[in-house]
XYZ file of C-alpha atoms in Angstrom:
341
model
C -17.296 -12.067 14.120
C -15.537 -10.160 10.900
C -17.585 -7.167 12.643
C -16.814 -6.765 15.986
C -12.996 -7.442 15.099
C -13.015 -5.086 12.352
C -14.777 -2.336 15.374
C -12.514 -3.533 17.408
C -9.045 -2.727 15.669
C -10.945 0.870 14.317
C -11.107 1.883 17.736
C -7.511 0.992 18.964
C -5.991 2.679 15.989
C -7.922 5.406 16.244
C -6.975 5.503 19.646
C -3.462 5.543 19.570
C -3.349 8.237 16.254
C -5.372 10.639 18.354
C -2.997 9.912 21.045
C -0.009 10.398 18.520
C -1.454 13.568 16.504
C -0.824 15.236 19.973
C 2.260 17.203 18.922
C 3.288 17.786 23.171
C 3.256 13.581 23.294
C 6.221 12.294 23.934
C 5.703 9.774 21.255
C 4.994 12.335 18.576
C 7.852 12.745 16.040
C 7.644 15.937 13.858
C 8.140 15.587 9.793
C 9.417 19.143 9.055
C 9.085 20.167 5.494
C 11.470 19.181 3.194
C 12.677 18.949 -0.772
C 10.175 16.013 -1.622
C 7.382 17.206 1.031
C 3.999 18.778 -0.310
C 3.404 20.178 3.401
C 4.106 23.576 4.970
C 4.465 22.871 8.498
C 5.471 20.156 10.594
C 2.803 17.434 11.427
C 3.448 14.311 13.565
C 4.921 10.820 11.380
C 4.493 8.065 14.091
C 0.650 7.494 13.196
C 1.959 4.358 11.294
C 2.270 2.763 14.876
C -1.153 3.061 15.654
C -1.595 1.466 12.417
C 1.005 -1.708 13.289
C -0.005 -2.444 16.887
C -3.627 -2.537 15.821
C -3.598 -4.852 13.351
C -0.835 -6.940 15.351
C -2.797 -6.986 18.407
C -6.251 -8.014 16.936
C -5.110 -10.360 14.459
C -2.855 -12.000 17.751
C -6.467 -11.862 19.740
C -7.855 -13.682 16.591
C -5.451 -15.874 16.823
C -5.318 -17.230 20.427
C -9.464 -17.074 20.333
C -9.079 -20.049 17.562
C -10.719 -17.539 15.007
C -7.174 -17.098 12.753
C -5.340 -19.752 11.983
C -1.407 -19.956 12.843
C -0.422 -19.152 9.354
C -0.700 -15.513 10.319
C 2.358 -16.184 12.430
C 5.101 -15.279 9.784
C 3.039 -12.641 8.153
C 3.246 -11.080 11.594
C 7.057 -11.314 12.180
C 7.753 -10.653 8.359
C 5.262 -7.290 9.180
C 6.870 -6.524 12.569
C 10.285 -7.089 10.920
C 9.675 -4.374 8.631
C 7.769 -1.735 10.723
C 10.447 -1.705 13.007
C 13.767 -0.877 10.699
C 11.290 1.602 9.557
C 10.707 2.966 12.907
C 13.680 3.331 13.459
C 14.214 5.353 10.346
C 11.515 7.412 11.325
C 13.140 8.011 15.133
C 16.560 9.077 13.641
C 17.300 7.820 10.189
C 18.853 4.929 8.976
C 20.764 4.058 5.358
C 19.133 2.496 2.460
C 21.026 -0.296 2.122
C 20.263 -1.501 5.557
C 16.478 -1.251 5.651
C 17.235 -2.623 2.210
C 18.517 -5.623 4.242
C 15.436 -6.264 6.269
C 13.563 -5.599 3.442
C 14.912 -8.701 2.189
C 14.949 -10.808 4.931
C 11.426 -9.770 5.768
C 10.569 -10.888 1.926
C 12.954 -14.001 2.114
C 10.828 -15.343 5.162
C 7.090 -14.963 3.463
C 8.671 -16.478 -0.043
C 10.170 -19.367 1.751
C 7.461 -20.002 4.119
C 4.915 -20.524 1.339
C 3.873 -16.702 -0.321
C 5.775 -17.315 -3.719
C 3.988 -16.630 -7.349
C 1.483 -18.702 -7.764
C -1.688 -19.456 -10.230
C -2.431 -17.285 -13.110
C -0.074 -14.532 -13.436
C -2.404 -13.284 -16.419
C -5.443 -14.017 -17.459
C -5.408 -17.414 -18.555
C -1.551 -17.730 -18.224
C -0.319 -20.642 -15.367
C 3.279 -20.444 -15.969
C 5.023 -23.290 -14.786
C 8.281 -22.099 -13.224
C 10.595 -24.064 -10.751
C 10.208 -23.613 -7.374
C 13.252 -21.334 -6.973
C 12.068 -18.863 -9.461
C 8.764 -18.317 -7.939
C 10.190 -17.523 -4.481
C 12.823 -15.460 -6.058
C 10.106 -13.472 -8.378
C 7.886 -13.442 -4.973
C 10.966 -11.588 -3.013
C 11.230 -8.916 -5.645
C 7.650 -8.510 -5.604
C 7.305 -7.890 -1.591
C 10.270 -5.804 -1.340
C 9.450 -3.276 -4.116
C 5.923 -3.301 -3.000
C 7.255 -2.043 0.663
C 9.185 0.597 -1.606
C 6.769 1.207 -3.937
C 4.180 2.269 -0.659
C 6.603 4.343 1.041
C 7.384 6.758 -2.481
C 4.004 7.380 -2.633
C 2.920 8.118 1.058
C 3.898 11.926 -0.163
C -0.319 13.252 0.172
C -3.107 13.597 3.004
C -4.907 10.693 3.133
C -3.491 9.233 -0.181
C -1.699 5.950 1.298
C -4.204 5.282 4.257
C -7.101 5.484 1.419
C -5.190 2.694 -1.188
C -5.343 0.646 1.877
C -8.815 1.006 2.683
C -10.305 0.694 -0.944
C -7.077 -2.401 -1.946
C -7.494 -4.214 1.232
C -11.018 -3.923 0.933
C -11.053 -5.356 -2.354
C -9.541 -8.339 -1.436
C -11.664 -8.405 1.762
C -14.707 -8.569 -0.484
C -13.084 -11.248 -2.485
C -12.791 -13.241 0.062
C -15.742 -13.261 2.039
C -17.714 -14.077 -1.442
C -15.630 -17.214 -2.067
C -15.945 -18.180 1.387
C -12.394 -17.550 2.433
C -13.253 -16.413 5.994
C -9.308 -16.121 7.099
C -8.429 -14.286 4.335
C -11.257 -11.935 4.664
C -10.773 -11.341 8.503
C -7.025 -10.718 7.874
C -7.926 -8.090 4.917
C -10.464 -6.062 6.880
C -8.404 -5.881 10.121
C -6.244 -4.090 7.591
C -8.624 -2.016 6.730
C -10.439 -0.885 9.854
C -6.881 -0.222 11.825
C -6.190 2.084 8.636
C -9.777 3.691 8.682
C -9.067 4.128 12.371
C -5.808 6.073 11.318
C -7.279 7.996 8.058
C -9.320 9.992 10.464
C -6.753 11.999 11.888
C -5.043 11.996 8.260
C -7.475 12.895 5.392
C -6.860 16.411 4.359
C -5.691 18.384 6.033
C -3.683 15.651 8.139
C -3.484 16.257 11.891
C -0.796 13.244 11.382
C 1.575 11.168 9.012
C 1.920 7.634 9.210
C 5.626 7.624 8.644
C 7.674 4.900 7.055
C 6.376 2.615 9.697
C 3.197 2.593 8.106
C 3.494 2.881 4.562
C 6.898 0.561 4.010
C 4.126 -2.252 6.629
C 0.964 -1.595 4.328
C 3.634 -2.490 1.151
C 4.264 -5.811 2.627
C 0.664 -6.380 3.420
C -0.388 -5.397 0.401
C 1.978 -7.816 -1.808
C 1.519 -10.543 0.801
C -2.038 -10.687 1.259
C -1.599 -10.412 -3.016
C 0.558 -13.969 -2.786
C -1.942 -15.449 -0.197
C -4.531 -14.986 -2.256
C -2.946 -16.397 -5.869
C -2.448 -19.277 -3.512
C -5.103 -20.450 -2.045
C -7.324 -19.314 -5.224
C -9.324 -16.421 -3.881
C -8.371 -13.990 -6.580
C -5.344 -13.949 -9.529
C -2.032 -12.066 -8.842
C -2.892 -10.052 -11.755
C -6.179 -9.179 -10.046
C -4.513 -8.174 -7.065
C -2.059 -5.728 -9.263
C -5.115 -3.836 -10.755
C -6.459 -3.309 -7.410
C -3.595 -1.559 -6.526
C -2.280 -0.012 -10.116
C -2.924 3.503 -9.147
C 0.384 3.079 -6.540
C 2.079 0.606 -8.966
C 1.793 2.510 -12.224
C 2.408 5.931 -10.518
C 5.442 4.547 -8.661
C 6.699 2.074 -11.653
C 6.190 4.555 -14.277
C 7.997 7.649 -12.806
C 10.692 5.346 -11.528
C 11.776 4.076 -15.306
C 11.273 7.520 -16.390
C 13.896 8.913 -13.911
C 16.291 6.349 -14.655
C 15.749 6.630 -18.074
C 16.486 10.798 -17.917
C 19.706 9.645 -15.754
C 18.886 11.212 -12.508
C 19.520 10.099 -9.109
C 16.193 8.004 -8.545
C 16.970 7.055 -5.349
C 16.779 10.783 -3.967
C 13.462 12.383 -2.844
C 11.501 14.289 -5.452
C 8.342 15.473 -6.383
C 7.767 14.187 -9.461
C 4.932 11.419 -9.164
C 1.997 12.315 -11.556
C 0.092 12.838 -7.687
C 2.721 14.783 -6.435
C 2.093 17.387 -9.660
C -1.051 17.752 -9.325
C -0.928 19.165 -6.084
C 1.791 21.384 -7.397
C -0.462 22.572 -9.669
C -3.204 23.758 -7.916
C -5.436 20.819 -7.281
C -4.724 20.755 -3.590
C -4.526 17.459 -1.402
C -7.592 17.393 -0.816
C -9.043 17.729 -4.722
C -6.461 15.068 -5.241
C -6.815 12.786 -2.801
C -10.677 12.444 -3.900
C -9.493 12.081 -7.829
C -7.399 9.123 -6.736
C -10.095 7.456 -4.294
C -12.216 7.717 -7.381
C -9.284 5.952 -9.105
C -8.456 3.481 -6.931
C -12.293 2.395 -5.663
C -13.370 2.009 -9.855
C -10.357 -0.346 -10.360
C -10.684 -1.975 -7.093
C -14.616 -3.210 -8.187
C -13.851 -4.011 -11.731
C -11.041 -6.095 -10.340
C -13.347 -8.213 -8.030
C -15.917 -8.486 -10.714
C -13.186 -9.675 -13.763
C -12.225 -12.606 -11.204
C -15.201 -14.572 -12.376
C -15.184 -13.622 -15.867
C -13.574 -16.139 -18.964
C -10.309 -14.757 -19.761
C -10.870 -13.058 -22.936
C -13.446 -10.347 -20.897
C -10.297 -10.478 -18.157
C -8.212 -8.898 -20.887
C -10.875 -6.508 -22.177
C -10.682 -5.133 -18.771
C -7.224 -4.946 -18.510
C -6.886 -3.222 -21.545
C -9.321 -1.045 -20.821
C -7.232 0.572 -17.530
C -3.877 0.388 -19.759
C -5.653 2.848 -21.593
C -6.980 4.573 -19.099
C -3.883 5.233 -17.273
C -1.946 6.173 -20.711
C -4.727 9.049 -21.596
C -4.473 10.549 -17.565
C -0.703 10.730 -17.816
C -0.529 12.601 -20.688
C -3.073 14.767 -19.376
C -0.903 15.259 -16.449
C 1.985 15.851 -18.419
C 0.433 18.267 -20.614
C -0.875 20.048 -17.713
C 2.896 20.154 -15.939
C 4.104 21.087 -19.259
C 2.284 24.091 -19.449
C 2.484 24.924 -15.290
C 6.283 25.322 -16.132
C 6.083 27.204 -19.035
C 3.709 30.059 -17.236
C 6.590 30.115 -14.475
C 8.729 30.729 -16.841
């Protein structure tokens, strides 16, 4: 069953971004370089549809067949919610503070409708909150996650490939503690993205645009809450899956507000983003981070069933890990500007 759904949403998304990498169609929207873009020339951004009406239209299949049960519901409208203030950012442009706004409202609905913090936040750690702080802790979470995606959808193949490997993660989770649902959910996710990545690993015939990336963000930190909740895998399991976005996006962010410059104008200044600058290319890059993400994707799903103290030997581990590569990087930058110079 997992299969032929999984085929089944590859094949529509792949589909429509073939249909949509055609710059003539009349659905193709060009992204023309600009101050924050690591491309030359323009290249379609509406893949991210092909990426939204798969997964909504398979998991809705899955869900009138009897195969998904109708908890998907507001994970679909929170979803649709947020690809389509992002669609319509992508169309014409639209101002922070009101995507901002259905950002929120999108968040609001899967907080209040049962995604809030739950289980251990850290290895051994079950913080007892109240209700109210949960939800409110869960709302922060989903909207800088949608964020979070969109700043680093800046690379071929980068954003589509943390879905793949993350929601693939948590697929695997799933299906080995017998948590069919969540499984199904997770690798509909994944093949509707694979179906996309095809037309966008380097060099990208297509972009998925803010429809995609700012939808995968709210995937990504709901399917996160889901499974805290119903005990598949730890929130803090779920956050090392996807640490190369968070502590790429996180850490820059902090450092730009820290410096005092406008952080909430584009710039090319994730530790990915320099790279490429650098030399490296998008496609040398894209392959360093897959390496990245797929290592702490599968010591993630194998720390779930460890005792606690191991839990935090393996966390440690990747806090170290990520420390020693941004130096690196910004040793490397350090001296790329000076031989400008």
């Amino acid at each position: 069953m997992i299969l032929g759904i999984s085929v089944l949403a590859f094949a529509v998304a792949a589909i429509l971004a073939r249909i949509l990498a055609n710059p003539a169609s009349r659905m193709s929207i060009l992204d023309h370089p600009n101050e924050r873009s690591l491309h030359n020339t323009p290249v379609p951004r509406t893949g991210g549809i092909a990426i939204v009406l798969a997964v909504a239209m398979v998991l809705a299949g899955g869900f009138l067949s009897g195969q998904i049960s109708s908890r998907i519901g507001w994970l679909v409208v929170a979803a649709l919610l947020v690809a389509s203030v992002s669609l319509v950012d992508d169309l014409r442009g639209l101002a922070l503070r009101y995507r901002l706004i259905v950002h929120l409202v999108a968040a609001t609905l899967l907080a209040y409708t049962g995604l809030h913090v739950a289980g251990e936040v850290w290895p051994g750690g079950l913080p007892a909150w109240p209700w109210w702080v949960s939800r409110f802790l869960a709302v922060l979470a989903i909207v800088w996650m949608i964020n979070l995606y969109n700043f680093m959808d800046g690379m071929d193949g980068f954003a589509g490939g943390m879905a793949v490997i993350g929601f693939g993660a948590l697929g695997v989770q799933g299906w080995l503690v017998g948590a069919n649902e969540y499984a199904l959910i997770n690798l509909v996710i994944v093949a509707a993205t694979g179906g996309f990545l095809v037309f966008n690993f380097p060099p990208a015939r297509i972009f998925m645009g803010d429809t995609g990336s700012a939808t995968l963000g709210l995937l990504a930190a709901a399917m996160a809450l889901w499974g805290a909740r119903d005990e598949v895998l730890p929130l803090w399991a779920s956050f090392l899956v996807f640490s190369p976005f968070i502590v790429d996006a996180t850490v820059t962010l902090i450092r730009r507000i820290l410096r005092g410059e406008r952080f909430w104008q584009a710039h090319k200044t994730h530790y990915y983003q320099r790279l490429v600058q650098m030399g490296w290319g998008h496609r040398k890059t894209v392959l360093a981070e897959y390496v990245l993400m797929a290592g702490c994707a599968v010591s993630a799903v194998f720390a779930v069933s460890l005792m606690p103290v191991m839990q935090w030997g393996i966390i440690i581990f990747w806090v170290l890990v990520y420390a020693v590569l941004m130096v690196w990087v910004d040793r490397l930058w350090l001296r790329h500007i000076q031989a400008d110079c």
